[in-house]
Short mmCIF file of C-alpha atoms in Angstrom, two decimals:
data_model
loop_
_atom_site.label_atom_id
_atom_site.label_comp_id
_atom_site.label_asym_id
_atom_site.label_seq_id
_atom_site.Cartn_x
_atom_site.Cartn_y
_atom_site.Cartn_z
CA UNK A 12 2.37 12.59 15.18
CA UNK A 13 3.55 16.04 15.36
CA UNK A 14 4.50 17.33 11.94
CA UNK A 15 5.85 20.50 12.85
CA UNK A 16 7.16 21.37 16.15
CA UNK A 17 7.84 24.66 17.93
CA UNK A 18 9.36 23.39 20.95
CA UNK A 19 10.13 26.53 22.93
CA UNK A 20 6.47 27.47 24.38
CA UNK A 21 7.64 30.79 25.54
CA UNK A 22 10.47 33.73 24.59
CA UNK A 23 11.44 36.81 26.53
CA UNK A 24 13.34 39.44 24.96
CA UNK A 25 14.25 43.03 25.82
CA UNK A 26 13.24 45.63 23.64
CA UNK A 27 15.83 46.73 21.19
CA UNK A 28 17.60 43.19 20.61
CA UNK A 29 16.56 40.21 18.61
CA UNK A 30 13.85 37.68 18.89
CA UNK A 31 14.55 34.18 17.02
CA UNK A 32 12.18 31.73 17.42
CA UNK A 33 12.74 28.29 15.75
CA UNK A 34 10.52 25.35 14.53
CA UNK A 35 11.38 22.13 13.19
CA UNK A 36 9.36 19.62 10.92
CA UNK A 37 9.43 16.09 9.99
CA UNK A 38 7.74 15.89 6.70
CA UNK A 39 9.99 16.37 4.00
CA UNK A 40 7.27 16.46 1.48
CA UNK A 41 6.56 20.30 3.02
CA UNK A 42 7.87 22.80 0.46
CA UNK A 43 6.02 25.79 1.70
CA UNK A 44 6.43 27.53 5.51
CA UNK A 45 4.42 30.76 6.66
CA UNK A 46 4.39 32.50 10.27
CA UNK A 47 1.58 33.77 11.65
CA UNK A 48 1.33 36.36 14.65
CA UNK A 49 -1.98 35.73 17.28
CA UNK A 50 -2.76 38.43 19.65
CA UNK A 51 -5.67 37.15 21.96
CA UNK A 52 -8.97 37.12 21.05
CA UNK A 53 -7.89 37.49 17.10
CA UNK A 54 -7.40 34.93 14.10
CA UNK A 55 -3.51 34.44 12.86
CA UNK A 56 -2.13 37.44 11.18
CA UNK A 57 0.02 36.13 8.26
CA UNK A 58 4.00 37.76 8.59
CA UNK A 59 5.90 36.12 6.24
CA UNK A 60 6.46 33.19 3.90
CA UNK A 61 9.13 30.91 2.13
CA UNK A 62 9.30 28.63 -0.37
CA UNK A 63 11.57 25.88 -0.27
CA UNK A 64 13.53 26.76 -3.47
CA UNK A 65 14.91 29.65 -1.18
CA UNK A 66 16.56 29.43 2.13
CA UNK A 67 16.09 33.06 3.11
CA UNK A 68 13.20 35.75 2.97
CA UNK A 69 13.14 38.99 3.89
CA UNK A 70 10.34 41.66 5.14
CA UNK A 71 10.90 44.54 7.27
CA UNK A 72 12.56 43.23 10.77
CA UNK A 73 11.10 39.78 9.86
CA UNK A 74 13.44 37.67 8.48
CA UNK A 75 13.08 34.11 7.25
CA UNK A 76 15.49 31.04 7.66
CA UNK A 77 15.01 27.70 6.00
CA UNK A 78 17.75 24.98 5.90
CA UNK A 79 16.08 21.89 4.61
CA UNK A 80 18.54 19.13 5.44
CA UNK A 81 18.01 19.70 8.63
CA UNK A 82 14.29 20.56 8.44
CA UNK A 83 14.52 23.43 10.68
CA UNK A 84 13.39 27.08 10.20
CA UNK A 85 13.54 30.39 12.07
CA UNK A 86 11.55 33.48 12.36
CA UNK A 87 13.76 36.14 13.58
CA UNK A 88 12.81 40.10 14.66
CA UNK A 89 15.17 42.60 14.45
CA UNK A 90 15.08 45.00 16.55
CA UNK A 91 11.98 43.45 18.10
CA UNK A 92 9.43 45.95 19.65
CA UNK A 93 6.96 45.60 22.88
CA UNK A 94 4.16 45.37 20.07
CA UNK A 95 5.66 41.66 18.67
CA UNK A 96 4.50 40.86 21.81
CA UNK A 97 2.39 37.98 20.56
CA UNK A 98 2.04 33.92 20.30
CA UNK A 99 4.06 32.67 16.75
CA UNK A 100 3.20 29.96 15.04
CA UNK A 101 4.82 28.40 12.00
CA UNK A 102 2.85 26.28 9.48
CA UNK A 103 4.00 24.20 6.86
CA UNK A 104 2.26 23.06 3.55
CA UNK A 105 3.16 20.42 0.67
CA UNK A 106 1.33 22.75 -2.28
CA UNK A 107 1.14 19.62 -4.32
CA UNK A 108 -1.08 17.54 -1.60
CA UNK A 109 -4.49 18.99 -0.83
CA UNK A 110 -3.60 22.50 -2.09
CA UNK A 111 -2.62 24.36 0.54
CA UNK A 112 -3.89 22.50 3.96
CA UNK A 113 -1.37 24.27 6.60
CA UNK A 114 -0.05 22.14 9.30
CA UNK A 115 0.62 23.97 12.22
CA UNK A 116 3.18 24.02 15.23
CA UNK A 117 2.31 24.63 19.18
CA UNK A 118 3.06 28.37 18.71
CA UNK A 119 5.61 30.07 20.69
CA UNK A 120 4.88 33.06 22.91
CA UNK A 121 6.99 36.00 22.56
CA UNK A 122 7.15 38.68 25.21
CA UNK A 123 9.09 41.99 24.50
CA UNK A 124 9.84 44.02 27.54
CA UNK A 125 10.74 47.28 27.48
CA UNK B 25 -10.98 45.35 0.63
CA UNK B 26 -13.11 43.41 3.33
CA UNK B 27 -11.03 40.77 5.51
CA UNK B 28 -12.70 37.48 6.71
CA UNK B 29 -15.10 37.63 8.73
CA UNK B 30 -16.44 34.61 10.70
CA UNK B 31 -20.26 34.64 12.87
CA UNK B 32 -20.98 34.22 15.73
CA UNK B 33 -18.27 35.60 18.04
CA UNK B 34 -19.44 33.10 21.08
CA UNK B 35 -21.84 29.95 21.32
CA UNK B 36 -22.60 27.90 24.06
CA UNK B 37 -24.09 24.95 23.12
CA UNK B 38 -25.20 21.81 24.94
CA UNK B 39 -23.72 17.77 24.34
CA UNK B 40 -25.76 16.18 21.49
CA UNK B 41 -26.66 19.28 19.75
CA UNK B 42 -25.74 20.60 16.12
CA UNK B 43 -24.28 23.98 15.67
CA UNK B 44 -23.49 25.88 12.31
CA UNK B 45 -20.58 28.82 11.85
CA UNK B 46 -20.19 30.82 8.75
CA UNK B 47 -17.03 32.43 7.36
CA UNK B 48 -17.25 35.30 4.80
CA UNK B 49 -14.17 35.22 2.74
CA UNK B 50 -11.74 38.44 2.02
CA UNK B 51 -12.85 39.66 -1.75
CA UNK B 52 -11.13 37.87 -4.64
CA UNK B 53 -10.29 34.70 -2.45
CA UNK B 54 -11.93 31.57 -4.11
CA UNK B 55 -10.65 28.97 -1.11
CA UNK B 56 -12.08 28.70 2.26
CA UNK B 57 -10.08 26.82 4.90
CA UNK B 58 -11.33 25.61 8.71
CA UNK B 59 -9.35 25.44 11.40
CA UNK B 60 -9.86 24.31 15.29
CA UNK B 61 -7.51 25.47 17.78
CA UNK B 62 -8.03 23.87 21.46
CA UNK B 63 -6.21 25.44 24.43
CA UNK B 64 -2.54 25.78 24.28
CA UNK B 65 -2.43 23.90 20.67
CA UNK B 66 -1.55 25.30 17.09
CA UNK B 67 -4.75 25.20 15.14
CA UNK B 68 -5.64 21.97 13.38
CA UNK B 69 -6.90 21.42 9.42
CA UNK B 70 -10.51 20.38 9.39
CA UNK B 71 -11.59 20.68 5.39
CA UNK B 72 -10.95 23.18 2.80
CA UNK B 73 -13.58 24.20 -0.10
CA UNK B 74 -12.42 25.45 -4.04
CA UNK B 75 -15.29 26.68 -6.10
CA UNK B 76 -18.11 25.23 -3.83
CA UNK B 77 -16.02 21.67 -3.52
CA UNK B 78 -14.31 20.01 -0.67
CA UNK B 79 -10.32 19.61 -1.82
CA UNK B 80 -8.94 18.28 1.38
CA UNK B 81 -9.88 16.85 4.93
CA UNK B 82 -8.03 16.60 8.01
CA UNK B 83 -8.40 14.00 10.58
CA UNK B 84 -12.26 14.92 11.88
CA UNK B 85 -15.20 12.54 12.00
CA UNK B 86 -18.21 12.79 9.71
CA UNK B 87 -20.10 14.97 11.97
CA UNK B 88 -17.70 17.43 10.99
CA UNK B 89 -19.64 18.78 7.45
CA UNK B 90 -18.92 21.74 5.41
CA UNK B 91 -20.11 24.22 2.56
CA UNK B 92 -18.84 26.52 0.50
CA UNK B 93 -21.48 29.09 -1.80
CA UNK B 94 -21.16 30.74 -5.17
CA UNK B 95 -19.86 33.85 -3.83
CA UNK B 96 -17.34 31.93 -1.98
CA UNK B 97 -18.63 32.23 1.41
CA UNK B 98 -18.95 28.79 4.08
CA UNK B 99 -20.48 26.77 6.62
CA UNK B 100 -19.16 24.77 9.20
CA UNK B 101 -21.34 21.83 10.33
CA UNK B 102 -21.06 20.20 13.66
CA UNK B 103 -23.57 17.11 14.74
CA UNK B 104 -23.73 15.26 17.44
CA UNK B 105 -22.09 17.69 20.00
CA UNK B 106 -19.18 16.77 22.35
CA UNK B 107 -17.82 18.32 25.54
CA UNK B 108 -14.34 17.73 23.22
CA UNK B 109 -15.50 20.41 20.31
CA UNK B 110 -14.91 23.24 22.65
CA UNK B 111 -12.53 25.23 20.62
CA UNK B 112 -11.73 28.65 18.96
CA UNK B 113 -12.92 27.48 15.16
CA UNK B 114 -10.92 29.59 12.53
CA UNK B 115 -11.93 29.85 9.21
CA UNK B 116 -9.36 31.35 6.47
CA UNK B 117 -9.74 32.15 2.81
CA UNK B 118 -7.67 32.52 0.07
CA UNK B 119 -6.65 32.69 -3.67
CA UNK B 120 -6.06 28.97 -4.36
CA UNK B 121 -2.79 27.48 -2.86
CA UNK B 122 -1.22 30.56 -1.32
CA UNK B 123 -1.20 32.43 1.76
CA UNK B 124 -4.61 32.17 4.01
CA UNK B 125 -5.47 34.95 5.97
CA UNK B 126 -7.31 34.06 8.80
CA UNK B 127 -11.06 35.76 10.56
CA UNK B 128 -11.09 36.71 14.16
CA UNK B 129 -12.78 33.27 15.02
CA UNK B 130 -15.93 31.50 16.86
CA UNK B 131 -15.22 30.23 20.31
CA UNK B 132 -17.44 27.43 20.44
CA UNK B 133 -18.11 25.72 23.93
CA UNK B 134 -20.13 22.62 24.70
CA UNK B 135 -21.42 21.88 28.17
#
């Protein structure tokens, strides 16, 4: 029973343009979504956040999409950079059950090429 | 401000045996999270401790235990050894339900 689903395991995008990766979830008891960044051989780094009040958040080139009725968000990068070069993963949390647990997708890997 | 650090880096342990990983948490952060991520999977919710308690568990036997100590800090627990634990095992901490920021991890293999 996948909760959350990234279903694109890979991305390749040229340096410059923009990266959007998606993720969908099933739950619709989740009311708040994070992405993380993995390099190998390092723990998540959190990026960014939204709560479900909001159907956009903004940081930088990172730029958050929710649209709940159709349980789908997106992470995208603009302009992305051969440093997002990384596996994303989005997790999703219902702040009222368990405080905070994080259920996360398969992770997507993104490869910027110069 | 210190992040989260987790010990050891790498264990190799053998089927049947117990093991024990320990997560400092990132200063100010009263909520310790574990996390295993197997090959090619997102990582999966084990337990997480507030103030020393357990406030959640995930879908892992018994033989999956935890701790948490006054100054916040945990252990991870793992009896009865199998060749399936073989994971990266994240820990995260954080100040009650918000974001968790994750340590660099314990790759944990069983033989």
């Amino acid at each position: 029973d996948q909760q959350v689903k990234q279903n694109s395991p890979s991305l390749s995008v040229q340096e410059g343009r923009i990266s959007i990766l998606n993720c969908d979830y099933t739950n619709s008891m989740f009311d708040y979504f994070l992405w993380y960044k993995k390099y190998p051989a390092e723990g998540p780094t959190f990026l960014i956040s939204i709560s479900s009040i909001k159907d956009k958040n903004e940081d930088g080139r990172f730029t958050v999409f929710l649209n709940k009725s159709a349980k789908h968000l997106s992470l995208h990068i603009v302009p992305s950079q051969p440093g997002d070069s990384a596996v994303y993963f989005c997790a999703a949390s219902a702040v009222g059950n368990q405080g905070g647990k994080l259920i996360f997708g398969q992770g997507t890997e993104l490869s910027v090429k110069p | 401000e210190t992040g989260v650090t987790q010990s050891p880096t790498h264990l190799i342990k053998t089927r049947g045996q117990q093991v024990t990983l320990r997560c400092s948490s990132q200063s100010g952060h009263n909520t310790v999270s574990w996390y295993q991520q197997a090959l090619g999977q997102g990582p999966q919710f084990i337990f997480q401790y507030y103030r020393e308690e357990e406030n959640g568990r995930g879908n892992f036997p018994p033989r999956f235990s935890g701790l948490q100590f006054p100054n916040y800090s945990s252990e991870l627990n793992v009896n009865a050894l199998e060749l399936d634990d073989s994971a990266l095992y994240l820990c995260a901490s954080s100040l009650g339900a918000t974001e968790q920021y994750f340590g660099p991890g314990t790759r944990l293999t069983v033989t």
